[in-house]
mmCIF file of C-alpha atoms and ligand atoms in Angstrom:
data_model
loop_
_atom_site.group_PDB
_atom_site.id
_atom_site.type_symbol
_atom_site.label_atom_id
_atom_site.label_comp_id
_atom_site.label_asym_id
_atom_site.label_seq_id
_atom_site.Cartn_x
_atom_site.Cartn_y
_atom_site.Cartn_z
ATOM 1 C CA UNK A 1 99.758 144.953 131.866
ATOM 2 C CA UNK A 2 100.315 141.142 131.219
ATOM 3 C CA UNK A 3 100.858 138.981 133.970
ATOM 4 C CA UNK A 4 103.465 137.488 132.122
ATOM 5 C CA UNK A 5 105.649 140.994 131.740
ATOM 6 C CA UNK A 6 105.014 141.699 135.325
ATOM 7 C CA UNK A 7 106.534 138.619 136.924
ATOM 8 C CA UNK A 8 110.171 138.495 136.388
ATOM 9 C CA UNK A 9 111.307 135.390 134.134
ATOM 10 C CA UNK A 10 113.622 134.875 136.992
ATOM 11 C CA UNK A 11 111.097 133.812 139.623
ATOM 12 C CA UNK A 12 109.434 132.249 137.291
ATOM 13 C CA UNK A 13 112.459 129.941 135.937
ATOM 14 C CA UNK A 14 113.011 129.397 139.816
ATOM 15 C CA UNK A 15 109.453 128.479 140.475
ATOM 16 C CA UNK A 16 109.565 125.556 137.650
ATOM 17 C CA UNK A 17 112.909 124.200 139.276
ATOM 18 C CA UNK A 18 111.369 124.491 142.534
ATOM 19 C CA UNK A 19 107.867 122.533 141.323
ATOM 20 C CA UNK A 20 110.874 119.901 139.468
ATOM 21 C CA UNK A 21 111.872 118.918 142.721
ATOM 22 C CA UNK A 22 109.242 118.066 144.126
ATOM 23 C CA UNK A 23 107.358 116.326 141.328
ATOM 24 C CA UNK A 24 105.182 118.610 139.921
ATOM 25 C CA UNK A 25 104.858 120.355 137.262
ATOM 26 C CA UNK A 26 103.162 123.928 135.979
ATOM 27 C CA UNK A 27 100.358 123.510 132.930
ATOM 28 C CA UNK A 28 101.120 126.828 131.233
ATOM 29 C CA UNK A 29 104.908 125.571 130.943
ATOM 30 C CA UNK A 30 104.286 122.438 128.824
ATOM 31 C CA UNK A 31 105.090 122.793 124.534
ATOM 32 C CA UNK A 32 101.987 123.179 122.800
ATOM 33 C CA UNK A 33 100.400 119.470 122.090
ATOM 34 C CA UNK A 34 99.723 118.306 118.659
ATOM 35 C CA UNK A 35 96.973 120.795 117.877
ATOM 36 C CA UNK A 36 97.457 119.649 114.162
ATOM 37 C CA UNK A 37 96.155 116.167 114.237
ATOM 38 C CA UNK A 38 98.480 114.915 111.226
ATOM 39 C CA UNK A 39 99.525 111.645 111.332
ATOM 40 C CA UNK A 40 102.092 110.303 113.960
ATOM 41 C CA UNK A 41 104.449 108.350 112.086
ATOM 42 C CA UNK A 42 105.063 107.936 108.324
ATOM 43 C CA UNK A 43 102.969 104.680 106.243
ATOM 44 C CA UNK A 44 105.083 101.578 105.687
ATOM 45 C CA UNK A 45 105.194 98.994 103.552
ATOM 46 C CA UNK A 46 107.231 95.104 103.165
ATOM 47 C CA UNK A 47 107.425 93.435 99.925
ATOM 48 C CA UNK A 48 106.459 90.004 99.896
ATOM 49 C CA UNK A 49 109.633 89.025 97.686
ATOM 50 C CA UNK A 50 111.923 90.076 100.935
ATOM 51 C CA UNK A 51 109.133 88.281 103.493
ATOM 52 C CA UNK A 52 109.236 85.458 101.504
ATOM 53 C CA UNK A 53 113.145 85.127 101.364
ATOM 54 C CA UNK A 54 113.523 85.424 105.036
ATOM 55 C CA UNK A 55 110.327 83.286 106.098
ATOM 56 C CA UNK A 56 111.999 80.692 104.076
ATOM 57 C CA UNK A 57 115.426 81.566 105.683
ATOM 58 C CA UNK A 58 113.715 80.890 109.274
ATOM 59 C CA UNK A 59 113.041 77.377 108.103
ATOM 60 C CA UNK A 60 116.420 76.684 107.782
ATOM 61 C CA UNK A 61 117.340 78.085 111.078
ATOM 62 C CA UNK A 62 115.208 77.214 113.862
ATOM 63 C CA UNK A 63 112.045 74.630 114.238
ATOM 64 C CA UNK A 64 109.329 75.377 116.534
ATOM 65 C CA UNK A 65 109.731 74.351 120.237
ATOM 66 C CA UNK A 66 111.922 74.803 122.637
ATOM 67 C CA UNK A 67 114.621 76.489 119.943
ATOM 68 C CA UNK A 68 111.623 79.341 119.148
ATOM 69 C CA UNK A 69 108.424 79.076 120.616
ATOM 70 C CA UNK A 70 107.221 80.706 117.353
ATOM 71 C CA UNK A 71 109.019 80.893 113.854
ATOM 72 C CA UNK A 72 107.752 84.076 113.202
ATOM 73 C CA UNK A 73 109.324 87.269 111.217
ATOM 74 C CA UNK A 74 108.103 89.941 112.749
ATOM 75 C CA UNK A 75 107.100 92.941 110.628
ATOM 76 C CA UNK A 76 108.328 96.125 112.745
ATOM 77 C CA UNK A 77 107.592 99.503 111.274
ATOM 78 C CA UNK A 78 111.064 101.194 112.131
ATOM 79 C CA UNK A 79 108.738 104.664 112.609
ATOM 80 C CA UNK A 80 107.008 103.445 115.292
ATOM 81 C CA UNK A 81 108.724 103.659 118.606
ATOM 82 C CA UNK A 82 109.599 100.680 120.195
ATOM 83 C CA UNK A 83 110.052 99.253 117.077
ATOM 84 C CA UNK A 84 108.030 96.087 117.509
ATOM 85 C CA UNK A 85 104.557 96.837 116.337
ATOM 86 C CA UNK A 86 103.563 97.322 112.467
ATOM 87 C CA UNK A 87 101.579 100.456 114.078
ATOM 88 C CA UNK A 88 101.817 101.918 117.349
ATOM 89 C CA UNK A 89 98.681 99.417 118.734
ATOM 90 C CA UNK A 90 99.038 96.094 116.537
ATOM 91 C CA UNK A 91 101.699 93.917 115.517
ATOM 92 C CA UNK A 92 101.835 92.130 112.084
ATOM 93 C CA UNK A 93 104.281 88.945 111.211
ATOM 94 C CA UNK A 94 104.233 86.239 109.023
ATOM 95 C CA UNK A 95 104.499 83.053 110.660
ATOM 96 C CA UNK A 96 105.435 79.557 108.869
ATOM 97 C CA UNK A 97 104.946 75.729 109.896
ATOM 98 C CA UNK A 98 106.350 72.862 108.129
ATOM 99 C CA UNK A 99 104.931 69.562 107.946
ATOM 100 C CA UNK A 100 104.962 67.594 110.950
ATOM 101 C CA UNK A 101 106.045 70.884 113.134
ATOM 102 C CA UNK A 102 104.067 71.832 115.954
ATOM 103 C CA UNK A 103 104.527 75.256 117.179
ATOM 104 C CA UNK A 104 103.740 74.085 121.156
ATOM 105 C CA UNK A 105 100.644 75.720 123.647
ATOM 106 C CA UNK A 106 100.922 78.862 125.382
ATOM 107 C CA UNK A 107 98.744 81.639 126.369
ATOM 108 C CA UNK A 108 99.136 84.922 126.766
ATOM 109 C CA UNK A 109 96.710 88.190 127.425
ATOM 110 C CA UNK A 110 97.597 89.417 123.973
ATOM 111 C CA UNK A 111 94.886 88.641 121.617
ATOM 112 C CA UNK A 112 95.295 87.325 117.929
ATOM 113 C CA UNK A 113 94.166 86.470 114.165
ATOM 114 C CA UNK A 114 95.710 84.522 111.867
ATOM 115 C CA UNK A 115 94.777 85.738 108.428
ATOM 116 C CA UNK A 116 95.788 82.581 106.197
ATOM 117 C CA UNK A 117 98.223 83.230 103.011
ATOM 118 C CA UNK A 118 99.709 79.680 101.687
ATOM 119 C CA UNK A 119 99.411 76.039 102.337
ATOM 120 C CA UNK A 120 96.803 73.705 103.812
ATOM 121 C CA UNK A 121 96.495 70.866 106.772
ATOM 122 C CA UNK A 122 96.903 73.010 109.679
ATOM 123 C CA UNK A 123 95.302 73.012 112.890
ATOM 124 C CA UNK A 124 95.345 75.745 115.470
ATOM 125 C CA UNK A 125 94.002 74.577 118.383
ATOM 126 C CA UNK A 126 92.040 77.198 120.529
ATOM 127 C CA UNK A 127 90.806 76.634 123.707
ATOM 128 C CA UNK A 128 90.269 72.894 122.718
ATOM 129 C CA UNK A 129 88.715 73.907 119.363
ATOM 130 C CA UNK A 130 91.077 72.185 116.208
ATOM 131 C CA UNK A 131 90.670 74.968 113.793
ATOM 132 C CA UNK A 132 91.652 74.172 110.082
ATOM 133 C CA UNK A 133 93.626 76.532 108.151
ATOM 134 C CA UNK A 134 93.148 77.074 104.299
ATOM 135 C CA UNK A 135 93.898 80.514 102.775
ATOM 136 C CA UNK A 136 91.687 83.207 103.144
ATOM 137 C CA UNK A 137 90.847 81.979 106.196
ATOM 138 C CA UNK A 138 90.487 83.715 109.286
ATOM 139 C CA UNK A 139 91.346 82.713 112.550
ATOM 140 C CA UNK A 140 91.142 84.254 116.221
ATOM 141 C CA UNK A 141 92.924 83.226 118.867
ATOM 142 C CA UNK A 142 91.187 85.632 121.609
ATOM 143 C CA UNK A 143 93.454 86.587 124.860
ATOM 144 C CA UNK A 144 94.296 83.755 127.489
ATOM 145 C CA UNK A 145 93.310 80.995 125.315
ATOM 146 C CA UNK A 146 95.665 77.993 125.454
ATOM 147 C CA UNK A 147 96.610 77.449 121.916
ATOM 148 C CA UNK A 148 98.974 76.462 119.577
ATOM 149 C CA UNK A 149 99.616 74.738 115.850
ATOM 150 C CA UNK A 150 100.088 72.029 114.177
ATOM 151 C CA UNK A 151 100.910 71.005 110.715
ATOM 152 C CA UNK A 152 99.547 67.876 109.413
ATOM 153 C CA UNK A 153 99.858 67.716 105.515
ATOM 154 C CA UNK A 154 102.676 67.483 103.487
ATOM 155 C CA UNK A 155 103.803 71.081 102.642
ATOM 156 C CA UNK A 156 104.811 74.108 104.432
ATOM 157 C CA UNK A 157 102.021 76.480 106.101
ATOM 158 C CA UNK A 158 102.309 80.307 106.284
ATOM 159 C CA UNK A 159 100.049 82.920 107.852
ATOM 160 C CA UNK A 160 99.680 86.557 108.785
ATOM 161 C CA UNK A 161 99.443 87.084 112.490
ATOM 162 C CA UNK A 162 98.121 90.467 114.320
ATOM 163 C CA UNK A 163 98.428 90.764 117.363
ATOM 164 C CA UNK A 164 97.620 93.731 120.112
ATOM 165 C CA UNK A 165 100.670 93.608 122.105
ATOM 166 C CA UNK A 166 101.839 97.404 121.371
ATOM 167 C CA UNK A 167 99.009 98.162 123.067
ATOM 168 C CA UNK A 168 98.610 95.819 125.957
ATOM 169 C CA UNK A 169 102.297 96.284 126.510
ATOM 170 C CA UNK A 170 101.369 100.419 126.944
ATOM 171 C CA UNK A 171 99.192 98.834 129.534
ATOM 172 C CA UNK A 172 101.407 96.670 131.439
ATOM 173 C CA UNK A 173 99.361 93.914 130.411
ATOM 174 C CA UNK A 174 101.369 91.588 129.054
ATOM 175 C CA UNK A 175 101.218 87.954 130.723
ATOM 176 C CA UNK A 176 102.310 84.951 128.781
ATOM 177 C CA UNK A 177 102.279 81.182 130.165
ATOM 178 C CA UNK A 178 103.655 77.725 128.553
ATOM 179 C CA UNK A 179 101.120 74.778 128.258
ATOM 180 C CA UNK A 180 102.627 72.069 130.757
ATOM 181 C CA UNK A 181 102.900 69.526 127.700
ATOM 182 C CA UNK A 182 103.231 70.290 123.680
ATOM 183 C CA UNK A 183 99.684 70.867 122.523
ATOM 184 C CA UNK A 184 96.372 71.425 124.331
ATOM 185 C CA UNK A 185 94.099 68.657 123.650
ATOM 186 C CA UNK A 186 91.013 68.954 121.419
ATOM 187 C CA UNK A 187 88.032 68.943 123.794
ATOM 188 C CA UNK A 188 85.416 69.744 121.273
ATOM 189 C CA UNK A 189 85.199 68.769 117.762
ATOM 190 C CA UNK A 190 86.783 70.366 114.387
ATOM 191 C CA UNK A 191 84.358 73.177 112.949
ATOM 192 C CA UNK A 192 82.151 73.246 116.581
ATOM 193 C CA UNK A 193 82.061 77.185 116.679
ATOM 194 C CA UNK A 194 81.372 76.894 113.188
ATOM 195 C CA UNK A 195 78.514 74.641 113.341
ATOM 196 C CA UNK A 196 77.253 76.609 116.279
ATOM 197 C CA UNK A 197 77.386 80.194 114.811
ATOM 198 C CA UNK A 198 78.959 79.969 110.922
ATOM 199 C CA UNK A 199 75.636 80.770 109.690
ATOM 200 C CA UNK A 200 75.734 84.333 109.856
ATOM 201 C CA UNK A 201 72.641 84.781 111.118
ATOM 202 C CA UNK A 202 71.042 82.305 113.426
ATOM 203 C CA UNK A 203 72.299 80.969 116.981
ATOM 204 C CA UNK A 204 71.447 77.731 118.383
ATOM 205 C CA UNK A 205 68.414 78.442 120.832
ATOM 206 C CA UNK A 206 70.403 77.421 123.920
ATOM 207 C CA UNK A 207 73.920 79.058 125.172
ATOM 208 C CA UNK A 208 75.299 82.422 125.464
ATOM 209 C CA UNK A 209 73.219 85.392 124.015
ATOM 210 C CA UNK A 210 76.163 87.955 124.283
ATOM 211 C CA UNK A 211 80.192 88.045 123.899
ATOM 212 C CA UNK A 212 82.339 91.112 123.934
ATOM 213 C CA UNK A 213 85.084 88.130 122.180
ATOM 214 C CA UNK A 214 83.290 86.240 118.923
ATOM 215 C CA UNK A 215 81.996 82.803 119.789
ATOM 216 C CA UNK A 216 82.546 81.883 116.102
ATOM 217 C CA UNK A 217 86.656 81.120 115.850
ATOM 218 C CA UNK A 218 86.594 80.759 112.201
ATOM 219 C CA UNK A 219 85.788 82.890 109.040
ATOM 220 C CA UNK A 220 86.482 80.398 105.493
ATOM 221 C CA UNK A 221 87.202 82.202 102.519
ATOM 222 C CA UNK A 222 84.810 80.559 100.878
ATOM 223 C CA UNK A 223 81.483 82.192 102.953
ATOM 224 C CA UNK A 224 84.366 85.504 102.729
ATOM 225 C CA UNK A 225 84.799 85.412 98.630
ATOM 226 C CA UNK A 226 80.744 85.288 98.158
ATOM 227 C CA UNK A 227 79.315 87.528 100.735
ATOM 228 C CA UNK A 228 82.290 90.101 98.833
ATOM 229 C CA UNK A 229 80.280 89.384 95.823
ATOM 230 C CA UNK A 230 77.359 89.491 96.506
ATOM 231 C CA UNK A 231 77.904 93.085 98.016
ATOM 232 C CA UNK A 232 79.405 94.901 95.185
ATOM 233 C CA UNK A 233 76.407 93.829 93.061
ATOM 234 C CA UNK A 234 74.617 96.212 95.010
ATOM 235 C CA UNK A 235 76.102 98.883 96.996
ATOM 236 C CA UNK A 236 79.980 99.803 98.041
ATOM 237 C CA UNK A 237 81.000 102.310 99.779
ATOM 238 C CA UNK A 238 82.987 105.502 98.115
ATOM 239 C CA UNK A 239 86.119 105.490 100.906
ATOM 240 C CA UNK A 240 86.957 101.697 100.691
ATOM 241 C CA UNK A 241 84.881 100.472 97.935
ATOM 242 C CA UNK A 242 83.318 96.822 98.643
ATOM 243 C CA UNK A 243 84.511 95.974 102.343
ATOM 244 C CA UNK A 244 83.156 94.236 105.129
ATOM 245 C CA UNK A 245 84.107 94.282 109.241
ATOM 246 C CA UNK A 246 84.154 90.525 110.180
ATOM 247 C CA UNK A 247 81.385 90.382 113.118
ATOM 248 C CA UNK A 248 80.984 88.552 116.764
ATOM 249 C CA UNK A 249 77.769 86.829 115.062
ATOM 250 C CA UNK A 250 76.282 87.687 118.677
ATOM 251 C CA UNK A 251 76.896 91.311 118.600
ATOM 252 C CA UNK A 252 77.534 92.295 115.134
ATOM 253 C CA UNK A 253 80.664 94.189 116.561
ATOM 254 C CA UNK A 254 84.030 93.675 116.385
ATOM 255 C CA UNK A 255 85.217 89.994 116.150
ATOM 256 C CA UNK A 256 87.702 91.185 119.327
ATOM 257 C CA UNK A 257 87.566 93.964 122.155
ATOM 258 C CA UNK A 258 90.788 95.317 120.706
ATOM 259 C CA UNK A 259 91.403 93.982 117.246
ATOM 260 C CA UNK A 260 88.575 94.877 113.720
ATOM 261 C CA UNK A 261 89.756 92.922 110.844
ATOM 262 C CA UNK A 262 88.197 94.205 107.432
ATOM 263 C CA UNK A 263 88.284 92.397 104.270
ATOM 264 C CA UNK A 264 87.700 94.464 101.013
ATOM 265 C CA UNK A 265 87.186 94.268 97.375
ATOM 266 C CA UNK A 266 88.804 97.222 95.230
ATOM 267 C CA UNK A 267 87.114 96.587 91.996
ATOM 268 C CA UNK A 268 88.375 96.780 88.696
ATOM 269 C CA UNK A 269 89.687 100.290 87.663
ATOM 270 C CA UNK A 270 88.306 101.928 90.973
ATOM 271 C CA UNK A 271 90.062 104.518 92.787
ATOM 272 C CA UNK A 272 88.021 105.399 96.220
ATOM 273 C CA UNK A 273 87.709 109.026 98.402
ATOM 274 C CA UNK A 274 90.435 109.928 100.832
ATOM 275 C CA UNK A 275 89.210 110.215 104.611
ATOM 276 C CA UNK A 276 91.187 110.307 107.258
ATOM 277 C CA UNK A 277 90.382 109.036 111.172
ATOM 278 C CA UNK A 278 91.673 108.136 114.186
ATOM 279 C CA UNK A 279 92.241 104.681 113.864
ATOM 280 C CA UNK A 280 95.249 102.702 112.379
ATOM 281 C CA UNK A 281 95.660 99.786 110.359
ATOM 282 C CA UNK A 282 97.988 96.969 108.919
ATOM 283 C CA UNK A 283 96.353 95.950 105.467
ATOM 284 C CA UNK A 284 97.734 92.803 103.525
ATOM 285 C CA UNK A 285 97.397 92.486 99.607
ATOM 286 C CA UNK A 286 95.872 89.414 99.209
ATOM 287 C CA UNK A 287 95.201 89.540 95.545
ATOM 288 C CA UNK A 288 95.891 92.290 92.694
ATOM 289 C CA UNK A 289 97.990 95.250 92.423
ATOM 290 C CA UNK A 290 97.518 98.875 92.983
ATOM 291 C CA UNK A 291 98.169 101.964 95.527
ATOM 292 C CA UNK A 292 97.244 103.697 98.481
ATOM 293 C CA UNK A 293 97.426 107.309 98.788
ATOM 294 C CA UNK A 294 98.920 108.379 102.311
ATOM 295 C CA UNK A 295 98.977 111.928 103.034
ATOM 296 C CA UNK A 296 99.731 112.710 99.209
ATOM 297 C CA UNK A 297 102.701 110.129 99.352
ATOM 298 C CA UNK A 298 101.910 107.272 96.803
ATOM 299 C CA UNK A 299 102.360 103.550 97.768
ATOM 300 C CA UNK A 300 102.052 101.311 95.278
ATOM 301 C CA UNK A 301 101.785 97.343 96.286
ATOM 302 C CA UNK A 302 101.577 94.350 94.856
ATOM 303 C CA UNK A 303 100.302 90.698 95.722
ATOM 304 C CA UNK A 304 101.510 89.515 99.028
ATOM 305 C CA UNK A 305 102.861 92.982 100.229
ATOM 306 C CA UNK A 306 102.274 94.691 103.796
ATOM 307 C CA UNK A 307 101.673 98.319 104.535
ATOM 308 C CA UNK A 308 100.732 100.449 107.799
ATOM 309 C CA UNK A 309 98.484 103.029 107.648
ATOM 310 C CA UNK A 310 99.252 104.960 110.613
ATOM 311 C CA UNK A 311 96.372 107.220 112.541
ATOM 312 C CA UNK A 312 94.977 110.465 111.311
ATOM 313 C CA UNK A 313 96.776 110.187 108.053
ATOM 314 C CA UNK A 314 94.570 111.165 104.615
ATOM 315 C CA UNK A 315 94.389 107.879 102.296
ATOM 316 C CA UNK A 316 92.416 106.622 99.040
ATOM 317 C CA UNK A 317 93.371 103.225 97.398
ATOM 318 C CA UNK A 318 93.544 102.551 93.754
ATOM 319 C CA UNK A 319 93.324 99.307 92.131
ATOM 320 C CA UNK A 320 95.804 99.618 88.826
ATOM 321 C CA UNK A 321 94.140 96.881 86.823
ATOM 322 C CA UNK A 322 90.998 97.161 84.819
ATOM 323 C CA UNK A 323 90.510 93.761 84.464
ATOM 324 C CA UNK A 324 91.046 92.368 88.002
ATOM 325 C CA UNK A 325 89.607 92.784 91.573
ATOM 326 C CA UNK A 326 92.213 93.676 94.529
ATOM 327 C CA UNK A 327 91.531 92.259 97.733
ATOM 328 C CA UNK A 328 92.815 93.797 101.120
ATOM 329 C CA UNK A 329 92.983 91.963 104.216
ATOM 330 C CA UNK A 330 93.662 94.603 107.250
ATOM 331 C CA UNK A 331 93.302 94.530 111.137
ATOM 332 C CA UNK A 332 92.689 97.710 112.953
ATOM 333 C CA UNK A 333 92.330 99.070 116.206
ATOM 334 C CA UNK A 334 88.613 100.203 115.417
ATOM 335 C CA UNK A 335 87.471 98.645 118.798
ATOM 336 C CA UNK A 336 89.477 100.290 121.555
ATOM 337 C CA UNK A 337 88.328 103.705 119.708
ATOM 338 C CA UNK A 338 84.760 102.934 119.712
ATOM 339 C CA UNK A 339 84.727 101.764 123.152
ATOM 340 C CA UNK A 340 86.783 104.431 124.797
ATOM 341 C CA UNK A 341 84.660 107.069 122.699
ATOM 342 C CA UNK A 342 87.603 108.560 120.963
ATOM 343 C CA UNK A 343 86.425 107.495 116.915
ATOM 344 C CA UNK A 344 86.267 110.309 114.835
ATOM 345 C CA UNK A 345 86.634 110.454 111.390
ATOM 346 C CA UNK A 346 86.724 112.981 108.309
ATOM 347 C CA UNK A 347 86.141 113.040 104.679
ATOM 348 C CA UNK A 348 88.677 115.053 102.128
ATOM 349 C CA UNK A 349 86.686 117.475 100.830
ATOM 350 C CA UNK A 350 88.869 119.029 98.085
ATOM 351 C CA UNK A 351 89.219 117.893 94.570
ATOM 352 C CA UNK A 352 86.213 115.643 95.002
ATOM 353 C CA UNK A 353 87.497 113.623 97.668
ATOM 354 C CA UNK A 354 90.954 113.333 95.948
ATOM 355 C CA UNK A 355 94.517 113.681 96.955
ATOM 356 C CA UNK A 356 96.919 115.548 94.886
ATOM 357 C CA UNK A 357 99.875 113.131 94.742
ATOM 358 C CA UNK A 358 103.237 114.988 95.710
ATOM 359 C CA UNK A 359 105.805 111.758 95.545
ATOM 360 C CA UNK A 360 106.111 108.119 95.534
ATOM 361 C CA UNK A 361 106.479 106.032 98.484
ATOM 362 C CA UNK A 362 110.265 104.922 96.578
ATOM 363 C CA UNK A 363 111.107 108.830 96.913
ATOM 364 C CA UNK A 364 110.647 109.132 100.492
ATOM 365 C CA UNK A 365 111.901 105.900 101.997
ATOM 366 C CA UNK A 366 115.225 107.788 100.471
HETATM 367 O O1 GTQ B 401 101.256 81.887 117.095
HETATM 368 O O2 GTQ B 401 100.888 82.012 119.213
HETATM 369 O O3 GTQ B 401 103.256 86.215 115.762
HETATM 370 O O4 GTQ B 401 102.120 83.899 120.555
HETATM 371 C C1 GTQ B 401 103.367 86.271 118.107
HETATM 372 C C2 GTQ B 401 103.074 85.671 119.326
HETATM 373 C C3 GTQ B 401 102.349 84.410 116.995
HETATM 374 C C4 GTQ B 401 101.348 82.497 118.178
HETATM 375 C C5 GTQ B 401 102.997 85.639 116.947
HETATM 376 C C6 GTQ B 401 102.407 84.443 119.378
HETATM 377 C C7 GTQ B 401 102.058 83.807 118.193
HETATM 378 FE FE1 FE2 B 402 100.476 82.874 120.906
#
């Protein structure tokens, strides 16, 4: 006879309230975890027409300084609790400057990129490096480094910003400080991490031979744009077509200890394999138009738009033009798997690698 049928459920009930009060707890009584392994939360996605409206709102109601330390909209998935990140381990916002504006120094534990979208004639100062700002540039801004931004030139600056604060909040790791005046001074001269590591693969002969954070602050489009070519004349790969992890030029790992940031080229007319893993990401449509598949639901974006992927959830992406490359800019939380040994990932293996589409993203969002 069972255990189970032998012990009357009314010892048992009075066992649990008697384990209750005293703080513990018994294993057997606890609902079933998520044995499935389907995604947490539902995708999500901003249009850049609504960004756009309310970055441009901002302008008109606050400046950087003491008003708002940062004119930032903040891009909060409503699915993911909390509320504040774009997944449940990064943040995403878009972040705008006007000329003559300085958004004052601070540091904070949080690390972040700035992925750059309009504009020109910004400096974010890091750590005493000036670091220019042109789109398509990227940007890090690794954790306790004074910094802060300002905007020299004559017209208004906006960026992307990712940050890891859902997760070093879950940590209780969240410090911030104020710079004691407006903006740390440069100590070191515009383009020095460049000139030290931009090459991609040499390193001057003296100084550090290993980083867990990138020495190399700065990514231009330019280097970005041709390396993207150059790739797809030769190989791509069939779950996110032409894409590259930005590297720590010392490592060749992630650019950050928490934060991966991928660029990648969906070329004309492709539509890639669905996988699925454990890791989530915030992409941004940089260029062109198509969709991404997410657990059969289809998203379609366009130039400018945001979407999460959340974790574990089955996705392909499909660029809709024939004639035109998409480009997607996304961070991901890639490192913290890796390093705590939790990565796992899986290919679709039905339909060749395809997902059968069973609504549009319009549908569900109701
Ligand atoms: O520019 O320093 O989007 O500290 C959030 C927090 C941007 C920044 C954000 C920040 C910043
Ligand atoms: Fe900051």
């Amino acid at each position: 006879m069972a255990i189970e049928q032998a012990v009357d459920s009314e010892r048992m009930e009075s066992f649990f309230r008697r384990l209750e009060a005293k703080g513990m707890d018994a294993l057997w009584r606890q609902r079933p975890g998520d044995r499935t392994g389907g995604a947490p939360f539902p995708p999500f996605r901003w249009r850049w027409s609504d960004i756009e409206s309310f970055v441009q709102e901002a302008t008109e109601l606050v400046r950087p300084g003491p008003q708002a330390e940062r004119r930032v909209v903040l891009l909060g998935n409503p699915h993911v609790p909390g509320n504040l990140g774009a997944t449940h381990t990064l943040t995403a916002a878009v972040q705008t400057v006007l000329p003559g504006e300085i958004a004052p120094s601070h540091r904070h534990t949080a690390a972040a990129i700035r992925w750059v979208l309009r504009g020109k004639g910004t400096i974010t100062m890091v750590d005493g490096e000036p670091c220019e700002m042109n789109p398509g540039d990227l940007v890090l801004t690794p954790g306790w480094c004074w910094h802060g931004h300002i905007n020299q030139s004559d017209g208004p600056m906006v960026w992307m910003d990712s940050l890891d604060v859902p997760l070093v909040g879950a940590l209780q790791a969240m410090l911030q400080e104020p710079y004691p005046d407006e903006l740390n001074p440069a100590t070191k001269p515009v383009g020095d991490s460049y000139a030290r590591y931009g090459s991609g693969s040499m390193r001057p002969v003296w100084g550090s031979t290993s980083s867990p954070i990138s020495p190399l602050l700065t990514f231009p489009w330019s280097q970005t744009e041709r390396a993207l070519h150059q790739l797809a004349k030769i190989d791509a790969s069939p779950f996110d077509d032409v894409a590259f992890q930005f590297t720590n030029p010392l490592t060749g790992g992630h650019v950050l200890p928490t934060i991966g940031c991928w660029i990648q080229m969906l070329r004309p007319g492709v539509r890639t394999q669905a996988h699925r893993h454990m890791t989530s990401a915030v992409y941004q449509v940089f260029r062109g138009r198509g969709s991404t598949i997410i657990d059969g639901v289809q998203l379609d974006w366009e130039e400018g738009d945001f979407f999460a992927l959340p974790p574990r959830a089955w996705h392909e992406h499909v660029n809709r033009s024939t004639e035109h490359e998409a480009l997607l800019f996304s961070t991901n939380d890639l490192p913290v798997f890796e390093a705590l040994n939790l990565y796992r990932e899986e290919p679709y293996a039905d339909r060749n690698g395809h997902q059968d589409v069973i609504g549009s993203y319009e549908e569900r969002a109701g």
